């Protein structure tokens, strides 16, 4: 599975962005999709995941502001980000996993990862 993330950019605090991730190849064994981020000098962290059944999980700091969704067929998924703050500035990565548990773990060796897209929140 190859993944392509897009939609990053520069936005002012309080603004919105929507990230997209497009997958190519067979998604037959994929049952969970996710978004992760890594800021300079910090560890990569889970932002949001969604399972095939629609179960979602968000990190506390983005709850109520970010929404993960997917298209039917799960070839494309999104991260709608509202009320952005400078603390959301990071490189955002999309990933696909065989299970929700693996997605929550976020190990890059156990899933398929796309290249990152930079999100910068600044006035």
XYZ file of N, CA and C in Angstrom:
369
model
N 0.846 -1.184 0.000
C 0.000 0.000 0.000
C 0.888 1.243 0.000
N 0.585 2.144 -0.911
C 1.306 3.425 -0.939
C 0.333 4.536 -0.595
N 0.791 5.464 0.228
C -0.071 6.531 0.707
C 0.500 7.885 0.323
N -0.374 8.801 -0.001
C 0.017 10.150 -0.391
C -0.801 11.150 0.408
N -0.131 11.872 1.297
C -0.806 12.888 2.095
C -0.695 14.247 1.415
N -1.727 15.055 1.595
C -1.726 16.394 1.021
C -2.618 17.306 1.845
N -2.540 18.593 1.557
C -3.437 19.544 2.196
C -2.808 20.425 3.250
N -1.541 20.199 3.548
C -0.881 21.030 4.541
C -0.642 22.431 4.015
N -0.208 23.302 4.915
C 0.083 24.668 4.514
C 0.234 25.570 5.715
N 0.242 26.862 5.428
C 0.353 27.882 6.462
C -1.032 28.451 6.736
N -1.394 28.498 7.997
C -2.708 29.015 8.372
C -2.569 29.835 9.644
N -3.414 30.830 9.785
C -3.387 31.655 10.989
C -4.052 30.944 12.156
N -3.683 31.286 13.368
C -4.366 30.706 14.527
C -5.869 30.914 14.425
N -6.602 29.866 14.767
C -8.053 29.899 14.649
C -8.569 29.440 13.302
N -7.667 29.239 12.371
C -8.060 28.816 11.038
C -8.278 27.317 10.918
N -8.550 26.893 9.698
C -8.858 25.484 9.423
C -8.060 24.982 8.228
N -7.810 23.698 8.247
C -7.218 22.986 7.115
C -7.834 21.613 7.042
N -7.854 21.048 5.852
C -8.269 19.657 5.700
C -7.157 18.893 5.011
N -6.667 17.891 5.698
C -5.654 17.013 5.140
C -6.336 15.825 4.466
N -5.732 15.367 3.383
C -6.232 14.198 2.679
C -5.129 13.163 2.561
N -5.528 11.918 2.546
C -4.583 10.825 2.315
C -5.189 9.902 1.280
N -4.496 9.700 0.200
C -4.964 8.830 -0.868
C -4.097 7.577 -0.906
N -4.765 6.437 -0.962
C -4.062 5.162 -0.972
C -4.127 4.528 -2.346
N -3.043 3.855 -2.705
C -3.038 3.047 -3.915
C -2.570 1.654 -3.543
N -3.028 0.682 -4.303
C -2.727 -0.700 -3.968
C -3.880 -1.322 -3.206
N -3.698 -2.585 -2.869
C -4.769 -3.311 -2.198
C -4.905 -2.881 -0.743
N -6.117 -2.554 -0.357
C -6.433 -2.198 1.028
C -7.180 -3.332 1.716
N -7.131 -4.516 1.132
C -7.927 -5.644 1.624
C -7.655 -5.941 3.086
N -6.403 -5.901 3.488
C -6.044 -6.259 4.858
C -6.030 -5.062 5.797
N -6.425 -3.905 5.301
C -6.369 -2.687 6.107
C -7.691 -2.484 6.829
N -7.635 -2.309 8.129
C -8.851 -2.138 8.919
C -8.840 -0.896 9.801
N -7.760 -0.127 9.726
C -7.698 1.100 10.522
C -6.816 2.116 9.811
N -7.263 3.355 9.856
C -6.556 4.456 9.198
C -6.261 5.517 10.233
N -5.152 6.203 10.046
C -4.805 7.167 11.075
C -4.037 8.361 10.568
N -3.972 9.351 11.447
C -3.148 10.531 11.261
C -2.244 10.684 12.482
N -1.016 11.046 12.212
C -0.010 11.230 13.252
C 0.742 12.514 12.949
N 1.453 13.025 13.940
C 2.221 14.230 13.681
C 3.516 14.220 14.472
N 4.484 14.963 13.970
C 5.758 15.077 14.655
C 6.283 16.486 14.471
N 6.463 17.174 15.582
C 7.034 18.512 15.575
C 8.548 18.404 15.766
N 9.302 19.411 15.337
C 10.756 19.370 15.494
C 11.166 19.161 16.949
N 12.031 18.197 17.167
C 12.529 17.937 18.505
C 11.584 17.188 19.405
N 10.449 16.760 18.862
C 9.469 16.042 19.673
C 9.212 14.662 19.096
N 8.648 13.811 19.932
C 8.295 12.476 19.479
C 7.046 12.522 18.609
N 6.959 11.573 17.709
C 5.759 11.455 16.896
C 4.592 11.066 17.796
N 3.432 11.624 17.509
C 2.265 11.322 18.336
C 1.041 11.040 17.477
N 0.182 10.237 18.034
C -1.074 9.914 17.375
C -1.988 11.135 17.425
N -2.642 11.421 16.323
C -3.619 12.505 16.296
C -5.029 11.935 16.311
N -5.312 11.033 15.383
C -6.643 10.451 15.282
C -6.572 9.168 14.471
N -7.418 8.222 14.833
C -7.530 6.993 14.065
C -9.004 6.664 13.883
N -9.283 5.893 12.846
C -10.640 5.432 12.586
C -10.571 3.994 12.111
N -11.460 3.174 12.660
C -11.485 1.773 12.280
C -12.497 1.543 11.170
N -12.490 0.323 10.636
C -13.463 -0.037 9.612
C -14.889 0.101 10.104
N -15.103 -0.135 11.366
C -16.447 -0.043 11.930
C -16.844 1.394 12.246
N -15.921 2.317 12.052
C -16.219 3.718 12.324
C -15.806 4.200 13.687
N -15.231 3.331 14.474
C -14.731 3.750 15.787
C -13.588 4.743 15.609
N -13.667 5.842 16.337
C -12.617 6.851 16.249
C -11.946 7.042 17.599
N -10.734 7.519 17.539
C -9.963 7.804 18.745
C -9.109 9.029 18.454
N -9.158 10.006 19.365
C -8.406 11.250 19.186
C -7.513 11.500 20.397
N -6.407 12.171 20.145
C -5.631 12.614 21.297
C -6.403 13.751 21.962
N -6.241 13.880 23.257
C -7.068 14.811 24.024
C -6.979 16.241 23.500
N -5.815 16.652 23.093
C -5.615 18.056 22.728
C -6.328 18.456 21.435
N -6.811 17.480 20.664
C -7.497 17.825 19.411
C -8.981 17.493 19.449
N -9.425 16.875 20.519
C -10.849 16.511 20.615
C -11.712 17.753 20.516
N -12.754 17.658 19.711
C -13.652 18.779 19.515
C -13.187 19.751 18.446
N -11.947 19.604 18.001
C -11.430 20.507 16.958
C -11.119 19.760 15.659
N -10.645 18.536 15.783
C -10.263 17.741 14.612
C -11.283 16.630 14.390
N -11.480 16.270 13.137
C -12.369 15.168 12.791
C -11.717 14.307 11.727
N -11.627 13.022 12.006
C -11.124 12.078 11.017
C -12.317 11.437 10.323
N -12.205 11.256 9.034
C -13.279 10.620 8.275
C -12.669 9.879 7.107
N -13.476 9.043 6.499
C -12.974 8.287 5.356
C -14.083 8.145 4.326
N -13.672 7.957 3.084
C -14.638 7.673 2.046
C -14.961 6.184 2.060
N -16.132 5.841 1.580
C -16.465 4.425 1.395
C -15.423 3.802 0.476
N -14.998 2.603 0.829
C -13.937 1.984 0.061
C -12.571 2.258 0.646
N -12.506 3.199 1.598
C -11.325 3.517 2.415
C -10.061 3.770 1.621
N -10.203 4.219 0.385
C -9.012 4.571 -0.375
C -8.555 5.991 -0.066
N -9.437 6.781 0.509
C -9.110 8.160 0.852
C -9.671 8.466 2.220
N -8.861 9.113 3.048
C -9.361 9.574 4.331
C -8.846 10.983 4.600
N -9.479 11.603 5.579
C -9.283 13.028 5.785
C -9.068 13.345 7.262
N -8.479 14.485 7.478
C -8.402 15.055 8.811
C -8.822 16.517 8.697
N -10.026 16.811 9.160
C -10.502 18.182 9.199
C -10.009 18.816 10.491
N -9.272 19.897 10.354
C -8.669 20.548 11.524
C -9.215 21.959 11.648
N -9.902 22.215 12.733
C -10.486 23.528 12.992
C -9.852 24.139 14.238
N -10.034 25.427 14.384
C -9.519 26.149 15.555
C -8.053 25.826 15.810
N -7.279 25.900 14.766
C -5.868 25.542 14.869
C -5.105 26.517 15.755
N -4.143 25.984 16.467
C -3.274 26.779 17.338
C -1.823 26.550 16.931
N -0.925 27.427 17.352
C 0.496 27.209 17.022
C 1.020 25.855 17.502
N 0.405 25.326 18.566
C 0.832 24.018 19.079
C 0.493 22.873 18.126
N -0.323 23.124 17.149
C -0.649 22.110 16.150
C 0.371 22.082 15.016
N 1.314 22.994 15.014
C 2.335 23.027 13.979
C 3.175 21.760 14.031
N 3.186 21.019 12.940
C 3.903 19.741 12.869
C 3.931 19.272 11.427
N 4.699 18.238 11.203
C 4.540 17.454 9.984
C 3.511 16.372 10.281
N 2.495 16.297 9.461
C 1.409 15.326 9.654
C 1.581 14.173 8.669
N 1.404 12.960 9.197
C 1.557 11.750 8.408
C 0.259 10.941 8.449
N -0.058 10.307 7.334
C -1.164 9.364 7.346
C -0.592 7.950 7.318
N -1.377 7.017 7.850
C -0.928 5.636 7.938
C -2.118 4.702 7.894
N -1.840 3.470 7.509
C -2.870 2.440 7.424
C -2.376 1.177 8.115
N -3.277 0.530 8.860
C -2.908 -0.629 9.658
C -3.909 -1.762 9.504
N -3.481 -2.950 9.902
C -4.362 -4.123 9.855
C -5.413 -4.082 10.954
N -5.138 -3.380 12.024
C -6.087 -3.361 13.135
C -6.047 -2.026 13.861
N -7.123 -1.749 14.600
C -7.181 -0.527 15.379
C -6.103 -0.527 16.452
N -5.858 -1.680 17.022
C -4.832 -1.766 18.049
C -3.461 -1.372 17.530
N -3.138 -1.848 16.345
C -1.856 -1.475 15.750
C -1.818 0.014 15.423
N -2.934 0.541 14.957
C -2.993 1.973 14.643
C -2.793 2.809 15.902
N -3.369 2.373 17.003
C -3.197 3.110 18.255
C -1.748 3.057 18.723
N -1.070 1.950 18.414
C 0.337 1.851 18.763
C 1.215 2.723 17.895
N 0.849 2.856 16.635
C 1.533 3.770 15.740
C 2.930 3.373 15.321
N 3.264 2.101 15.411
C 4.598 1.688 14.987
C 4.714 1.786 13.476
N 5.742 2.496 13.026
C 5.892 2.670 11.580
C 6.267 1.376 10.886
N 6.821 0.430 11.617
C 7.225 -0.832 10.995
C 6.061 -1.803 10.845
N 4.952 -1.514 11.478
C 3.806 -2.426 11.455
C 2.659 -1.911 10.594
N 2.867 -0.826 9.909
C 1.831 -0.269 9.049
C 2.432 0.336 7.802
N 1.549 0.899 6.997
C 1.987 1.602 5.788
C 1.866 3.093 6.030
N 2.915 3.816 5.695
C 2.964 5.245 5.980
C 3.175 6.055 4.721
N 2.542 7.224 4.708
C 2.776 8.165 3.629
C 3.857 9.162 4.008
N 4.235 9.966 3.048
C 5.178 11.045 3.367
C 4.416 12.120 4.131
N 5.087 12.945 4.832
C 4.412 13.938 5.647
C 3.998 15.157 4.867
N 3.074 15.897 5.449
C 2.678 17.189 4.914
C 2.779 18.210 6.046
N 3.429 19.320 5.766
C 3.708 20.304 6.800
C 2.489 21.170 7.077
N 2.166 21.297 8.346
C 1.132 22.226 8.791
C 1.793 23.245 9.707
N 1.680 24.497 9.351
C 2.255 25.574 10.142
C 1.152 26.545 10.526
N 1.003 26.749 11.821
C -0.015 27.664 12.340
C 0.708 28.866 12.931
N 0.567 29.984 12.273
C 1.314 31.169 12.695
C 0.641 32.424 12.166
N 0.746 33.486 12.941
C 0.222 34.765 12.478
C 1.316 35.557 11.771
